[in-house]
Coordinates of C-alpha atoms in Angstrom, one line a residue:
X1 CA 0.1 0.0 0.0
X2 CA 3.1 2.3 0.4
X3 CA 3.9 1.8 -3.4
X4 CA 4.2 4.8 -5.9
X5 CA 1.1 6.9 -5.6
X6 CA -1.1 6.9 -8.6
X7 CA -4.4 8.6 -9.4
X8 CA -7.5 6.7 -10.0
X9 CA -6.6 6.1 -13.7
X10 CA -3.2 4.7 -12.8
X11 CA -1.4 7.7 -14.1
X12 CA 1.6 8.8 -11.9
X13 CA 0.9 12.1 -10.2
X14 CA 3.0 15.1 -11.2
X15 CA 3.8 17.0 -8.1
X16 CA 4.7 20.0 -10.2
X17 CA 1.3 20.7 -11.5
X18 CA -0.7 23.2 -9.4
X19 CA -4.0 22.2 -7.9
X20 CA -6.7 22.0 -10.4
X21 CA -4.6 21.4 -13.3
X22 CA -5.3 18.3 -15.5
X23 CA -2.4 16.5 -17.2
X24 CA -2.5 16.7 -20.9
X25 CA -4.4 13.8 -22.6
X26 CA -6.3 12.9 -19.4
X27 CA -9.6 13.3 -21.2
X28 CA -8.6 10.6 -23.7
X29 CA -7.6 8.2 -21.0
X30 CA -10.6 8.5 -18.8
X31 CA -13.8 8.5 -20.9
X32 CA -16.7 10.2 -19.2
X33 CA -14.4 11.5 -16.5
X34 CA -16.3 14.8 -16.5
X35 CA -19.5 13.0 -15.4
X36 CA -18.1 10.5 -12.9
X37 CA -15.1 11.0 -10.6
X38 CA -13.2 8.1 -9.4
X39 CA -12.1 7.6 -5.9
X40 CA -8.7 6.5 -4.7
X41 CA -8.2 2.8 -4.0
X42 CA -8.9 1.9 -0.2
X43 CA -5.9 2.9 1.9
X44 CA -4.6 5.4 -0.6
X45 CA -4.5 9.1 -0.1
X46 CA -5.2 11.6 -2.5
X47 CA -1.9 13.3 -3.5
X48 CA -1.6 17.0 -2.5
X49 CA -2.6 19.0 -5.5
X50 CA -5.3 16.7 -6.7
X51 CA -8.1 18.0 -4.7
X52 CA -9.6 19.6 -7.6
X53 CA -9.7 16.3 -9.5
X54 CA -11.0 14.1 -6.8
X55 CA -14.2 16.1 -5.8
X56 CA -13.9 15.3 -2.2
X57 CA -14.9 17.9 0.4
X58 CA -12.2 20.5 1.4
X59 CA -10.8 19.6 4.7
X60 CA -11.7 15.8 4.4
X61 CA -9.7 12.8 5.1
X62 CA -8.7 10.4 2.0
X63 CA -10.4 7.2 3.3
X64 CA -13.4 6.1 1.4
X65 CA -15.6 3.1 1.6
X66 CA -16.5 2.0 -1.9
X67 CA -19.5 -0.5 -2.6
X68 CA -17.3 -2.9 -4.6
X69 CA -13.8 -1.9 -3.4
X70 CA -12.7 -1.8 -7.0
X71 CA -11.6 1.7 -6.8
X72 CA -13.6 2.8 -10.0
X73 CA -15.5 5.3 -8.1
X74 CA -18.8 4.5 -9.6
X75 CA -21.7 6.2 -7.8
X76 CA -20.1 5.4 -4.3
X77 CA -21.4 7.1 -1.1
X78 CA -18.3 8.3 0.7
X79 CA -18.3 8.6 4.4
X80 CA -15.5 10.9 5.0
X81 CA -14.8 12.4 8.7
X82 CA -15.0 16.1 8.7
X83 CA -11.6 17.8 9.3
X84 CA -9.3 14.9 9.5
X85 CA -6.0 14.4 7.9
X86 CA -3.3 16.7 6.6
X87 CA -4.4 16.2 3.1
X88 CA -7.7 18.1 4.0
X89 CA -5.7 21.0 5.3
X90 CA -3.7 21.2 2.0
X91 CA -6.9 21.3 0.1
X92 CA -8.3 24.1 2.3
X93 CA -5.0 26.0 2.0
X94 CA -5.3 25.5 -1.9
X95 CA -8.4 27.6 -1.6
X96 CA -11.0 24.9 -2.6
X97 CA -14.6 25.1 -1.7
X98 CA -16.7 22.2 -0.5
X99 CA -19.2 20.5 -2.7
X100 CA -22.4 18.8 -1.6
X101 CA -22.3 15.8 0.7
X102 CA -23.2 13.4 -2.0
X103 CA -19.8 13.6 -3.5
X104 CA -20.4 15.3 -6.8
X105 CA -17.2 16.7 -8.1
X106 CA -16.2 19.5 -10.4
X107 CA -15.2 18.8 -13.9
X108 CA -11.6 18.6 -14.6
X109 CA -10.0 21.9 -15.1
X110 CA -13.0 23.8 -13.9
X111 CA -12.4 27.1 -12.0
X112 CA -13.1 27.3 -8.2
X113 CA -15.1 29.9 -6.7
X114 CA -12.0 31.6 -5.5
X115 CA -10.8 32.1 -9.2
X116 CA -14.0 34.3 -9.8
X117 CA -13.7 38.1 -9.5
X118 CA -14.2 39.1 -5.9
X119 CA -17.3 41.5 -6.6
X120 CA -19.0 38.9 -9.0
X121 CA -21.6 38.0 -6.5
X122 CA -22.4 41.5 -5.4
X123 CA -22.7 42.4 -9.1
X124 CA -25.0 39.6 -9.6
X125 CA -27.2 40.6 -6.8
X126 CA -27.3 44.3 -8.1
X127 CA -28.2 43.6 -11.8
X128 CA -31.9 42.5 -11.3
X129 CA -32.5 45.9 -9.6
X130 CA -30.9 47.8 -12.3
X131 CA -32.8 46.0 -14.8
X132 CA -36.2 46.7 -12.9
X133 CA -35.4 50.3 -12.7
X134 CA -34.7 50.6 -16.5
X135 CA -37.8 48.7 -17.4
X136 CA -39.7 51.2 -15.0
X137 CA -38.2 54.1 -16.7
X138 CA -39.0 52.8 -20.0
X139 CA -42.5 52.2 -19.0
X140 CA -42.9 55.8 -17.7
X141 CA -41.5 57.1 -20.9
X142 CA -44.0 55.1 -23.0
X143 CA -47.0 56.2 -21.0
X144 CA -46.0 59.8 -21.2
X145 CA -45.2 59.6 -24.9
X146 CA -48.7 57.9 -25.3
X147 CA -50.5 60.4 -23.3
X148 CA -48.7 63.3 -25.1
X149 CA -49.8 61.8 -28.4
X150 CA -53.3 61.2 -27.3
X151 CA -53.7 64.9 -26.3
X152 CA -52.2 66.1 -29.6
X153 CA -54.5 64.0 -31.6
X154 CA -57.5 65.0 -29.6
X155 CA -56.7 68.7 -30.1
X156 CA -55.9 68.2 -33.7
X157 CA -59.3 66.5 -34.1
X158 CA -61.2 69.2 -32.6
X159 CA -60.4 71.5 -35.5
X160 CA -62.8 71.7 -38.4
X161 CA -61.4 72.3 -41.9
X162 CA -63.3 74.5 -44.3
X163 CA -62.4 73.1 -47.6
X164 CA -65.3 74.6 -49.4
X165 CA -64.2 78.2 -48.9
X166 CA -60.5 77.1 -50.2
X167 CA -62.2 75.6 -53.4
X168 CA -64.2 78.6 -54.2
X169 CA -61.4 81.0 -53.7
X170 CA -59.3 79.0 -56.0
X171 CA -62.0 79.6 -58.7
X172 CA -61.9 83.3 -58.3
X173 CA -58.0 83.5 -57.8
X174 CA -57.5 85.9 -60.8
X175 CA -59.8 88.5 -58.9
X176 CA -57.8 88.3 -55.6
X177 CA -55.1 90.8 -54.6
X178 CA -51.4 89.8 -54.8
X179 CA -49.3 89.6 -51.5
X180 CA -47.0 92.6 -51.2
X181 CA -44.9 91.5 -48.2
X182 CA -44.5 87.7 -48.1
X183 CA -43.6 87.2 -44.5
X184 CA -46.4 89.3 -43.1
X185 CA -49.8 87.3 -42.2
X186 CA -53.3 88.8 -42.7
X187 CA -55.9 86.5 -40.9
X188 CA -59.6 87.3 -41.0
X189 CA -61.4 86.3 -37.7
X190 CA -65.1 85.8 -38.0
X191 CA -67.5 85.6 -35.1
X192 CA -70.4 83.7 -36.1
X193 CA -73.8 84.6 -34.8
X194 CA -75.6 81.4 -35.6
X195 CA -78.4 80.4 -33.2
X196 CA -78.5 76.9 -34.4
X197 CA -77.2 73.9 -32.2
X198 CA -75.7 74.8 -28.8
X199 CA -76.1 78.4 -29.7
X200 CA -79.7 78.5 -29.8
X201 CA -80.2 79.7 -26.2
X202 CA -78.5 83.1 -27.4
X203 CA -81.5 83.8 -29.7
X204 CA -84.0 82.6 -32.1
X205 CA -82.9 79.6 -34.3
X206 CA -83.6 80.8 -37.8
X207 CA -83.0 77.4 -39.5
X208 CA -79.2 77.5 -39.1
X209 CA -78.5 80.7 -41.1
X210 CA -75.6 82.8 -39.9
X211 CA -74.3 86.2 -40.0
X212 CA -70.8 87.5 -39.2
X213 CA -71.7 89.1 -35.9
X214 CA -67.9 90.4 -35.5
X215 CA -65.3 90.4 -38.1
X216 CA -61.6 91.5 -37.5
X217 CA -58.9 91.8 -39.9
X218 CA -55.6 90.6 -37.9
X219 CA -52.4 92.0 -39.4
X220 CA -49.1 90.3 -38.2
X221 CA -46.1 92.3 -39.0
X222 CA -43.4 90.4 -40.9
X223 CA -41.0 90.9 -38.0
X224 CA -43.6 89.9 -35.6
X225 CA -43.0 92.9 -33.4
X226 CA -46.6 94.2 -33.8
X227 CA -50.1 92.9 -34.3
X228 CA -53.0 95.0 -35.6
X229 CA -56.6 94.1 -35.3
X230 CA -59.0 96.0 -37.5
X231 CA -62.7 95.7 -36.7
X232 CA -65.1 95.9 -39.7
X233 CA -68.5 97.1 -38.8
X234 CA -71.3 94.6 -39.6
X235 CA -73.5 97.6 -41.0
X236 CA -70.7 98.9 -43.2
X237 CA -72.0 99.5 -46.8
X238 CA -69.7 97.7 -49.2
X239 CA -69.6 96.1 -52.6
X240 CA -70.3 92.4 -52.2
X241 CA -69.0 90.4 -55.3
X242 CA -70.9 87.6 -57.0
X243 CA -70.6 84.6 -54.8
X244 CA -71.7 80.9 -54.8
X245 CA -74.2 79.8 -52.2
X246 CA -74.6 76.6 -50.5
X247 CA -76.9 75.1 -52.8
X248 CA -74.2 75.9 -55.7
X249 CA -76.1 79.0 -57.0
X250 CA -74.5 82.3 -57.8
X251 CA -75.6 85.4 -56.3
X252 CA -75.4 88.8 -58.1
X253 CA -72.9 91.6 -57.3
X254 CA -74.6 94.0 -54.9
X255 CA -74.0 97.0 -52.6
X256 CA -75.2 96.1 -49.3
X257 CA -74.2 95.9 -45.7
X258 CA -71.3 93.9 -44.9
X259 CA -72.5 91.1 -42.8
X260 CA -74.8 89.9 -45.5
X261 CA -71.8 88.5 -47.5
X262 CA -71.5 85.8 -44.8
X263 CA -75.1 84.9 -44.9
X264 CA -75.3 84.8 -48.8
X265 CA -72.0 83.1 -49.6
X266 CA -70.4 82.0 -46.4
X267 CA -66.6 82.5 -45.5
X268 CA -65.3 82.6 -49.1
X269 CA -67.7 85.4 -50.0
X270 CA -66.8 87.4 -46.8
X271 CA -63.0 87.0 -47.6
X272 CA -63.5 88.3 -51.3
X273 CA -65.6 91.1 -49.9
X274 CA -62.7 92.1 -47.5
X275 CA -60.0 91.7 -50.1
X276 CA -62.2 93.9 -52.7
X277 CA -62.7 96.7 -49.8
X278 CA -59.1 96.8 -48.7
X279 CA -56.8 95.6 -51.4
X280 CA -55.2 93.2 -48.9
X281 CA -54.6 89.5 -49.6
X282 CA -56.2 87.3 -46.8
X283 CA -53.8 84.4 -46.0
X284 CA -55.9 82.5 -43.6
X285 CA -59.2 82.6 -41.8
X286 CA -60.9 81.5 -38.7
X287 CA -64.6 81.2 -37.7
X288 CA -65.4 81.1 -34.0
X289 CA -68.8 80.6 -32.5
X290 CA -70.1 81.7 -29.2
X291 CA -69.2 78.7 -27.1
X292 CA -65.7 78.9 -28.3
X293 CA -65.2 82.2 -27.1
X294 CA -67.1 81.6 -23.9
X295 CA -64.8 78.5 -23.2
X296 CA -61.6 80.3 -23.8
X297 CA -62.5 82.9 -21.2
X298 CA -63.2 80.0 -18.8
X299 CA -59.8 78.4 -19.6
X300 CA -57.9 81.4 -18.4
X301 CA -60.0 81.6 -15.2
X302 CA -61.8 84.8 -16.3
X303 CA -61.0 88.3 -17.6
X304 CA -60.9 91.5 -15.4
X305 CA -62.9 94.5 -16.5
X306 CA -64.1 97.7 -14.9
X307 CA -67.6 99.1 -15.2
X308 CA -68.5 102.7 -14.7
X309 CA -72.2 101.9 -14.2
X310 CA -73.9 98.6 -13.3
X311 CA -75.4 96.4 -16.2
X312 CA -78.9 94.8 -16.3
X313 CA -79.5 93.6 -19.8
X314 CA -82.1 90.7 -20.2
X315 CA -81.4 90.2 -23.8
X316 CA -77.7 89.6 -23.2
X317 CA -78.5 87.8 -20.0
X318 CA -76.2 90.0 -18.1
X319 CA -76.6 91.7 -14.6
X320 CA -73.3 93.2 -13.2
X321 CA -72.6 95.8 -10.6
X322 CA -70.3 98.7 -11.1
X323 CA -66.5 98.6 -10.4
X324 CA -63.6 96.2 -11.0
X325 CA -64.6 92.6 -11.5
X326 CA -63.7 89.3 -13.2
X327 CA -66.1 87.9 -15.8
X328 CA -66.4 84.3 -16.5
X329 CA -67.2 82.8 -20.0
X330 CA -70.9 83.4 -19.8
X331 CA -70.6 86.8 -18.5
X332 CA -68.0 87.9 -20.9
X333 CA -70.1 86.7 -23.8
X334 CA -73.0 88.7 -22.7
X335 CA -70.7 91.8 -22.1
X336 CA -69.3 91.8 -25.7
X337 CA -72.6 91.2 -27.3
X338 CA -74.7 93.7 -25.2
X339 CA -75.9 96.5 -27.3
X340 CA -79.2 98.0 -26.2
X341 CA -78.4 98.9 -22.6
X342 CA -74.8 100.1 -22.7
X343 CA -73.8 103.5 -23.8
X344 CA -75.7 104.9 -26.8
X345 CA -76.7 101.4 -28.1
X346 CA -74.7 101.6 -31.3
X347 CA -72.8 98.9 -33.0
X348 CA -69.8 101.4 -33.0
X349 CA -69.7 101.4 -29.3
X350 CA -70.1 97.7 -29.0
X351 CA -67.1 97.0 -31.3
X352 CA -64.8 99.4 -29.2
X353 CA -66.0 97.3 -26.1
X354 CA -65.1 94.0 -27.9
X355 CA -61.6 95.4 -28.8
X356 CA -61.0 96.4 -25.2
X357 CA -62.1 93.0 -23.9
X358 CA -59.9 91.0 -26.3
X359 CA -57.0 93.3 -25.4
X360 CA -57.6 92.3 -21.7
X361 CA -58.0 88.7 -22.7
X362 CA -54.5 88.8 -24.6
X363 CA -53.0 90.5 -21.6
X364 CA -54.2 87.9 -19.3
X365 CA -52.8 85.1 -21.3
X366 CA -49.3 86.7 -21.6
X367 CA -49.2 88.0 -17.9
X368 CA -50.0 84.6 -16.5
X369 CA -47.6 82.7 -18.8
X370 CA -50.3 80.8 -20.5
X371 CA -48.5 80.9 -23.8
X372 CA -45.4 79.5 -22.3
X373 CA -46.8 76.9 -20.0
X374 CA -48.1 73.7 -21.8
X375 CA -50.2 72.8 -18.8
X376 CA -52.0 76.0 -18.8
X377 CA -52.0 76.3 -22.7
X378 CA -53.9 73.1 -23.2
X379 CA -57.2 74.0 -21.9
X380 CA -57.1 77.3 -24.0
X381 CA -56.2 75.3 -27.0
X382 CA -58.9 72.7 -26.2
X383 CA -61.6 75.4 -25.9
X384 CA -60.4 77.3 -28.9
X385 CA -60.1 74.3 -31.3
X386 CA -63.6 72.8 -30.2
X387 CA -65.5 75.7 -31.9
X388 CA -63.0 76.6 -34.6
X389 CA -63.2 76.3 -38.3
X390 CA -60.2 77.2 -40.4
X391 CA -58.7 76.9 -43.8
X392 CA -56.6 74.0 -44.7
X393 CA -53.5 76.2 -43.9
X394 CA -54.3 76.4 -40.2
X395 CA -56.3 73.2 -39.6
X396 CA -53.6 71.4 -37.5
X397 CA -52.5 71.9 -34.0
X398 CA -48.9 72.2 -35.2
X399 CA -50.1 75.2 -37.6
X400 CA -52.0 76.9 -34.7
X401 CA -49.0 76.5 -32.3
X402 CA -46.5 78.0 -34.7
X403 CA -48.9 80.9 -35.2
X404 CA -49.3 81.4 -31.3
X405 CA -45.5 81.0 -30.9
X406 CA -44.9 83.7 -33.4
X407 CA -47.1 86.0 -31.5
X408 CA -46.0 85.3 -27.9
X409 CA -43.1 87.8 -27.9
X410 CA -45.1 90.6 -29.2
X411 CA -45.3 93.4 -26.6
X412 CA -48.7 93.8 -25.2
X413 CA -48.6 97.6 -26.0
X414 CA -47.9 96.6 -29.7
X415 CA -51.1 94.5 -29.8
X416 CA -53.5 97.2 -31.1
X417 CA -57.1 97.3 -31.7
X418 CA -59.0 99.8 -33.8
X419 CA -62.1 100.2 -36.0
X420 CA -61.8 101.1 -39.6
X421 CA -62.5 104.8 -40.0
X422 CA -66.2 105.2 -40.6
X423 CA -69.2 107.4 -40.2
X424 CA -72.9 107.2 -40.6
X425 CA -74.0 106.4 -44.2
X426 CA -75.6 109.6 -45.8
X427 CA -78.6 107.7 -47.0
X428 CA -79.2 105.8 -43.8
X429 CA -77.9 106.8 -40.4
X430 CA -78.4 103.2 -39.2
X431 CA -75.6 102.0 -41.6
X432 CA -72.0 103.0 -42.0
X433 CA -69.6 104.2 -44.7
X434 CA -65.8 104.6 -44.8
X435 CA -64.3 107.9 -44.1
X436 CA -61.8 108.7 -46.9
X437 CA -58.9 109.2 -47.3
X438 CA -58.3 107.9 -43.8
X439 CA -59.5 104.4 -44.4
X440 CA -57.6 104.0 -47.7
X441 CA -54.5 105.3 -46.0
X442 CA -54.9 102.5 -43.1
X443 CA -55.3 99.7 -45.7
X444 CA -52.2 101.0 -47.5
X445 CA -50.0 100.7 -44.3
X446 CA -51.1 97.3 -43.6
X447 CA -50.9 96.1 -47.1
X448 CA -47.4 97.3 -47.2
X449 CA -46.6 96.1 -43.7
X450 CA -46.0 99.7 -42.4
X451 CA -46.7 100.8 -38.7
X452 CA -49.8 102.3 -37.5
X453 CA -50.3 103.9 -34.1
X454 CA -53.5 103.9 -31.8
X455 CA -54.4 106.3 -29.1
X456 CA -57.8 106.8 -26.9
X457 CA -60.4 108.8 -28.9
X458 CA -60.0 111.9 -26.5
X459 CA -56.3 112.0 -27.0
X460 CA -56.8 111.7 -30.8
X461 CA -59.2 114.8 -30.6
X462 CA -56.7 116.8 -28.7
X463 CA -54.0 116.0 -31.1
X464 CA -56.1 116.9 -34.1
X465 CA -56.9 120.2 -32.3
X466 CA -53.3 121.1 -31.7
X467 CA -52.5 120.6 -35.5
X468 CA -55.3 123.0 -36.7
X469 CA -54.0 126.2 -38.0
X470 CA -50.6 124.8 -38.8
X471 CA -49.1 125.3 -42.3
X472 CA -49.5 122.1 -44.5
X473 CA -45.7 122.1 -45.0
X474 CA -45.0 122.2 -41.3
X475 CA -42.4 119.5 -40.4
X476 CA -42.0 118.5 -44.1
X477 CA -38.3 117.9 -43.6
X478 CA -39.0 115.2 -41.0
X479 CA -39.8 111.7 -41.7
X480 CA -43.4 110.8 -42.6
X481 CA -45.3 110.5 -39.2
X482 CA -46.9 107.2 -38.5
X483 CA -50.7 107.4 -39.0
X484 CA -52.5 107.5 -35.9
X485 CA -56.1 106.3 -35.3
X486 CA -58.6 106.0 -32.5
X487 CA -58.1 102.7 -30.5
X488 CA -56.7 100.8 -27.7
X489 CA -53.8 98.2 -27.0
X490 CA -53.7 95.1 -24.9
X491 CA -51.5 96.9 -22.3
X492 CA -54.4 99.4 -21.4
X493 CA -56.1 98.9 -17.9
X494 CA -59.9 99.2 -18.4
X495 CA -60.4 100.7 -15.0
X496 CA -58.0 103.5 -15.7
X497 CA -59.9 104.9 -18.8

């Protein structure tokens, strides 16, 4: 039993090999060695350095009870006393880890746990948490993107596209003015007074017919440093061209009041009437009904005004005390539409009130950061788009956003409102006519994208008086003064007037 030490296959042990190394060629000499490890013959100890090959527990002795004693190591249950023998100490010093008690060994040449990086187990424990965190972040991004896309599609779907107006305008393209300044924008804003549908509570439903209760020509300067809104009186006497009706009939050219153009031929007829009157090419148009205006006021939490006297107008469904106060959407609608019980009851005074209120609305949106805050801007866009009908060039949320973004840097004192110069019509004082050459001069300034100035009516009168008696050539060497008209700006405080 003290003869030369051999391993289980009878090959002389090489004391120069480090623990765990397998002599070259062993796999050919021991078929299936990776599946079943052979035990040393009874009475023979495992040579030092062979612990990685024998599969015995670290720190165990070398005695093994084999079922048949032939030393082939086939599925034998080894009973090894723990911690006995010098060989076990040698194995422990070699850094081997214990295997399970059933004697299953590692394959020849396999690395021990000591050979793995020291932080391997810690890294293994951390990776699942990192993966879960990444999955959670990805999920949140997907949810946010999905919600953003849903909101975008919702607002985009609110807008109604007026394709019929675009088609009719194309038919009459040769009659339309040519744009003078390409980067300037001229947008016609039309407030519909239809009483059909949701608007029937504001008056008699006359079968769905509609008139342009309010029409504003909005000029955006090419440099986007100013915006000028010119109101066109509904009772202004104008030339209305031939227009196509809803049942594809053609109306005759006629001299009549302005708002009848919308009733006769809709938006396209109104646009052509404005272009003939002003010589200004209309780039886009928007039609807003009562509910759209009301909901926009509610979306900005109301608009502040100041009343010198209390209002009690049953037709406008409006009852307000005097003084400074904030109007909600319903009250604001009654305020801008009231006519019989405010002032002299004229449409002229109503237009001025509408202009001042729109200025206060613009001021509210800019001062509260609505245009720069997506959270606050969304309700405004939602309210606006629900009751908005536009041409194909403004029928998407992106188009409207680009338009709003181009206006957000315009100073409030450069957002100006005025009414086209007019006076009572000579043949009917209940109608209006243009004051010339003032009206033509205004249209020329806007057409050529040149500045105009507005001041309150009383200041304009004082200015005109101061100029009376001066020679016509006074100040001729100075640059041509900016034409000044009676009006207001978004920066005006309604309670200080």
